[in-house]
Coordinates of C-alpha atoms in Angstrom, one line a residue:
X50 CA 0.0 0.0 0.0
X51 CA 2.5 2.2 0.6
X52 CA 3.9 1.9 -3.3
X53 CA 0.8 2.7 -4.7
X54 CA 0.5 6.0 -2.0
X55 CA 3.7 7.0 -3.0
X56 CA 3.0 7.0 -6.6
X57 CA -0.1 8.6 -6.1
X58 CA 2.1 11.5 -4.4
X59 CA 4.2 11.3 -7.2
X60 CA 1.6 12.0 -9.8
X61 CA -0.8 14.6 -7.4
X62 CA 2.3 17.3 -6.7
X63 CA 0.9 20.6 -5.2
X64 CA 2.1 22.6 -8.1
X65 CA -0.6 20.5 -10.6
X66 CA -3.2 20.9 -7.5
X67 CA -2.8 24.7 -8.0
X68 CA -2.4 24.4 -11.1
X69 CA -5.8 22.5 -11.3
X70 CA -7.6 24.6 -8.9
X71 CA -6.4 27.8 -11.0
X72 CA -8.2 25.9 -14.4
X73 CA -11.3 25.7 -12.3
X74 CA -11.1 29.3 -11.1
X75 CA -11.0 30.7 -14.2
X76 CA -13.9 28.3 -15.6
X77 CA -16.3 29.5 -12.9
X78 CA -15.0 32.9 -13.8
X79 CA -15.5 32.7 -17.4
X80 CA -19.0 30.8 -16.6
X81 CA -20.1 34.1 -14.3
X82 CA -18.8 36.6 -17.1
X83 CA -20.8 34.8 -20.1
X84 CA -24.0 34.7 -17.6
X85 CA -24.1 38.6 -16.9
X86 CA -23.3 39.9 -20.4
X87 CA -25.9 37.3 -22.0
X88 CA -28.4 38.5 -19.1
X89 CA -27.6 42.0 -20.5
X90 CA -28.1 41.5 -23.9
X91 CA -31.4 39.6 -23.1
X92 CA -32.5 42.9 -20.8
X93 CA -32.1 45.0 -24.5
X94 CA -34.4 43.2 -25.9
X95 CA -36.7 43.2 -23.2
X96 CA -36.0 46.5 -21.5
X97 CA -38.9 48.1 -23.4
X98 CA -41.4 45.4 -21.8
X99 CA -39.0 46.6 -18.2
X100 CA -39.6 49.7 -18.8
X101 CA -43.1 50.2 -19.5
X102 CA -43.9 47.8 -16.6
X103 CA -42.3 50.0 -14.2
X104 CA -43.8 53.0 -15.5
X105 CA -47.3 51.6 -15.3
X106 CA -46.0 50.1 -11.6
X107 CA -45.6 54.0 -10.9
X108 CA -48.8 54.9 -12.6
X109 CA -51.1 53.0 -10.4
X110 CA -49.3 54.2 -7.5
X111 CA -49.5 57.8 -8.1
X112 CA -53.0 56.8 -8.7
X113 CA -53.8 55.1 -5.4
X114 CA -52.3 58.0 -3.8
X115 CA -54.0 60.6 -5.3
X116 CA -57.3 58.2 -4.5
X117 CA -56.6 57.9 -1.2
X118 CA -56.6 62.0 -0.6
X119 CA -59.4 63.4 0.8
X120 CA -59.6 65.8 -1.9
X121 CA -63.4 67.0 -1.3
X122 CA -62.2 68.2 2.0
X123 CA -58.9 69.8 1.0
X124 CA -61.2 72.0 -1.3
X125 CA -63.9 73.3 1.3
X126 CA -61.1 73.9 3.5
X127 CA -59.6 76.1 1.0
X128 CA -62.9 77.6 0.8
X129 CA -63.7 78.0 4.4
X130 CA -60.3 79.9 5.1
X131 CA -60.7 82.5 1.9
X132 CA -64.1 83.0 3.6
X133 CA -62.7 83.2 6.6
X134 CA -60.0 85.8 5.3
X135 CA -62.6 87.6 2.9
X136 CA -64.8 88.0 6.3
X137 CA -62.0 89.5 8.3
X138 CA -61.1 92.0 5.1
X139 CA -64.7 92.9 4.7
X140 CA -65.0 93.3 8.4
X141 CA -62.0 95.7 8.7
X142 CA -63.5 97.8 5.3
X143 CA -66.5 98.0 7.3
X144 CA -64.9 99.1 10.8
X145 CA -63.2 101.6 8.3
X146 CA -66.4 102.9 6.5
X147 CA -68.3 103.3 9.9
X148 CA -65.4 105.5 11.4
X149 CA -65.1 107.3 7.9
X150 CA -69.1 108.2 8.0
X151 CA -68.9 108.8 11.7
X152 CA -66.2 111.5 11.7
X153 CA -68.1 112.9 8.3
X154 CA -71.2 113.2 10.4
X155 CA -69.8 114.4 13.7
X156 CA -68.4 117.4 10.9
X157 CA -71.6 118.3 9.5
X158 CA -73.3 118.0 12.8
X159 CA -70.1 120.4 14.3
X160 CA -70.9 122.7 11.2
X161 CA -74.6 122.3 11.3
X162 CA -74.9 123.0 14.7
X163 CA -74.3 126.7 14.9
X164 CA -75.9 127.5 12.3
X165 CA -78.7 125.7 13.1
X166 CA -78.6 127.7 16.5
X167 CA -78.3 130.7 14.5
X168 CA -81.3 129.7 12.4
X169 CA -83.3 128.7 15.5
X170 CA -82.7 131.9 17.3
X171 CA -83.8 134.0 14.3
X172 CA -87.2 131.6 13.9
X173 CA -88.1 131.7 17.2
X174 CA -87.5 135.5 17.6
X175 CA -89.7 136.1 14.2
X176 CA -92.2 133.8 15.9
X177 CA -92.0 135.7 19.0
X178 CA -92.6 139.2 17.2
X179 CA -95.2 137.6 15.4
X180 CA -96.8 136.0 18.5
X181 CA -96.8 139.7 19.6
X182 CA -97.8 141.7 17.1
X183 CA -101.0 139.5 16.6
X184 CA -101.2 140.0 20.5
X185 CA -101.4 143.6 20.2
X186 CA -103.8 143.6 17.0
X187 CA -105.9 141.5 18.9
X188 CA -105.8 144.1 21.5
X189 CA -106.1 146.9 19.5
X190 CA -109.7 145.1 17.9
X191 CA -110.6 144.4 21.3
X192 CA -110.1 148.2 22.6
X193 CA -110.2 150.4 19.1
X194 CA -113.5 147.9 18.3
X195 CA -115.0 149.0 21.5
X196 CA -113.6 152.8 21.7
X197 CA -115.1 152.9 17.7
X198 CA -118.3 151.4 18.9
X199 CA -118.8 153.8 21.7
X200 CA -118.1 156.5 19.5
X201 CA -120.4 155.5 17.1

């Protein structure tokens, strides 16, 4: 047994096991390279059906998301706050406008005022010399009517 383990040795060296093991390397190696350029040439020819798969992929999920927004609500609350800011605009033109006609009116009243003093004083002193001088013509009936009666 020993002869034929000796000649085994003597045909089996480590050089021709490197050797050997180097061979197989650089099969697995060549295998690996042919497998990922035929798998890229394939791809070409498919990429278009890749492609277009992905893009509808990312179609139906843009979809779903813009399905799943609550997009009736998005748009009243839009609405409510330009009402809401309208409102507070129109409320401030209108606190505006008030004080506007309010100093307006407390002018004309301030420019009114004396003159409408001025105007009252005159009526009721016309009235008052009017008041009189029927007074007095009353008077005057009532005495010249009896002194013009006696005398007749």
């Amino acid at each position: 047994m020993d002869h034929i383990h000796h000649q085994w040795l003597k045909r089996f060296s480590f050089k021709k096991a490197t050797i050997a093991l180097t061979i197989v390397n650089v099969l697995i190696f060549l295998f690996i390279l042919r497998g990922f350029f035929t798998s890229s040439s394939s791809s070409s020819s498919s990429s278009p059906r890749i492609i277009s798969a992905q893009l509808r992929f990312i179609k139906e999920a843009r979809e779903i998301r813009l399905a799943m927004q609550p997009l009736e609500l998005i748009r009243r609350v839009k609405e409510i706050q330009q009402e809401a800011s309208a409102g507070y605009e129109t409320g401030q033109q209108k606190d505006v406008v008030k004080q506007n006609t309010a100093v307006d009116l407390s002018k004309r009243l301030k420019a009114f005022l004396p003159t409408n003093e001025e105007a009252s004083l005159k009526a009721l002193e016309e009235w008052r010399k009017r008041k009189m001088e029927r007074a007095r013509q009353r008077d005057l009936e009532k005495t010249g009517g009896v002194s013009s009666k006696k005398s007749s």
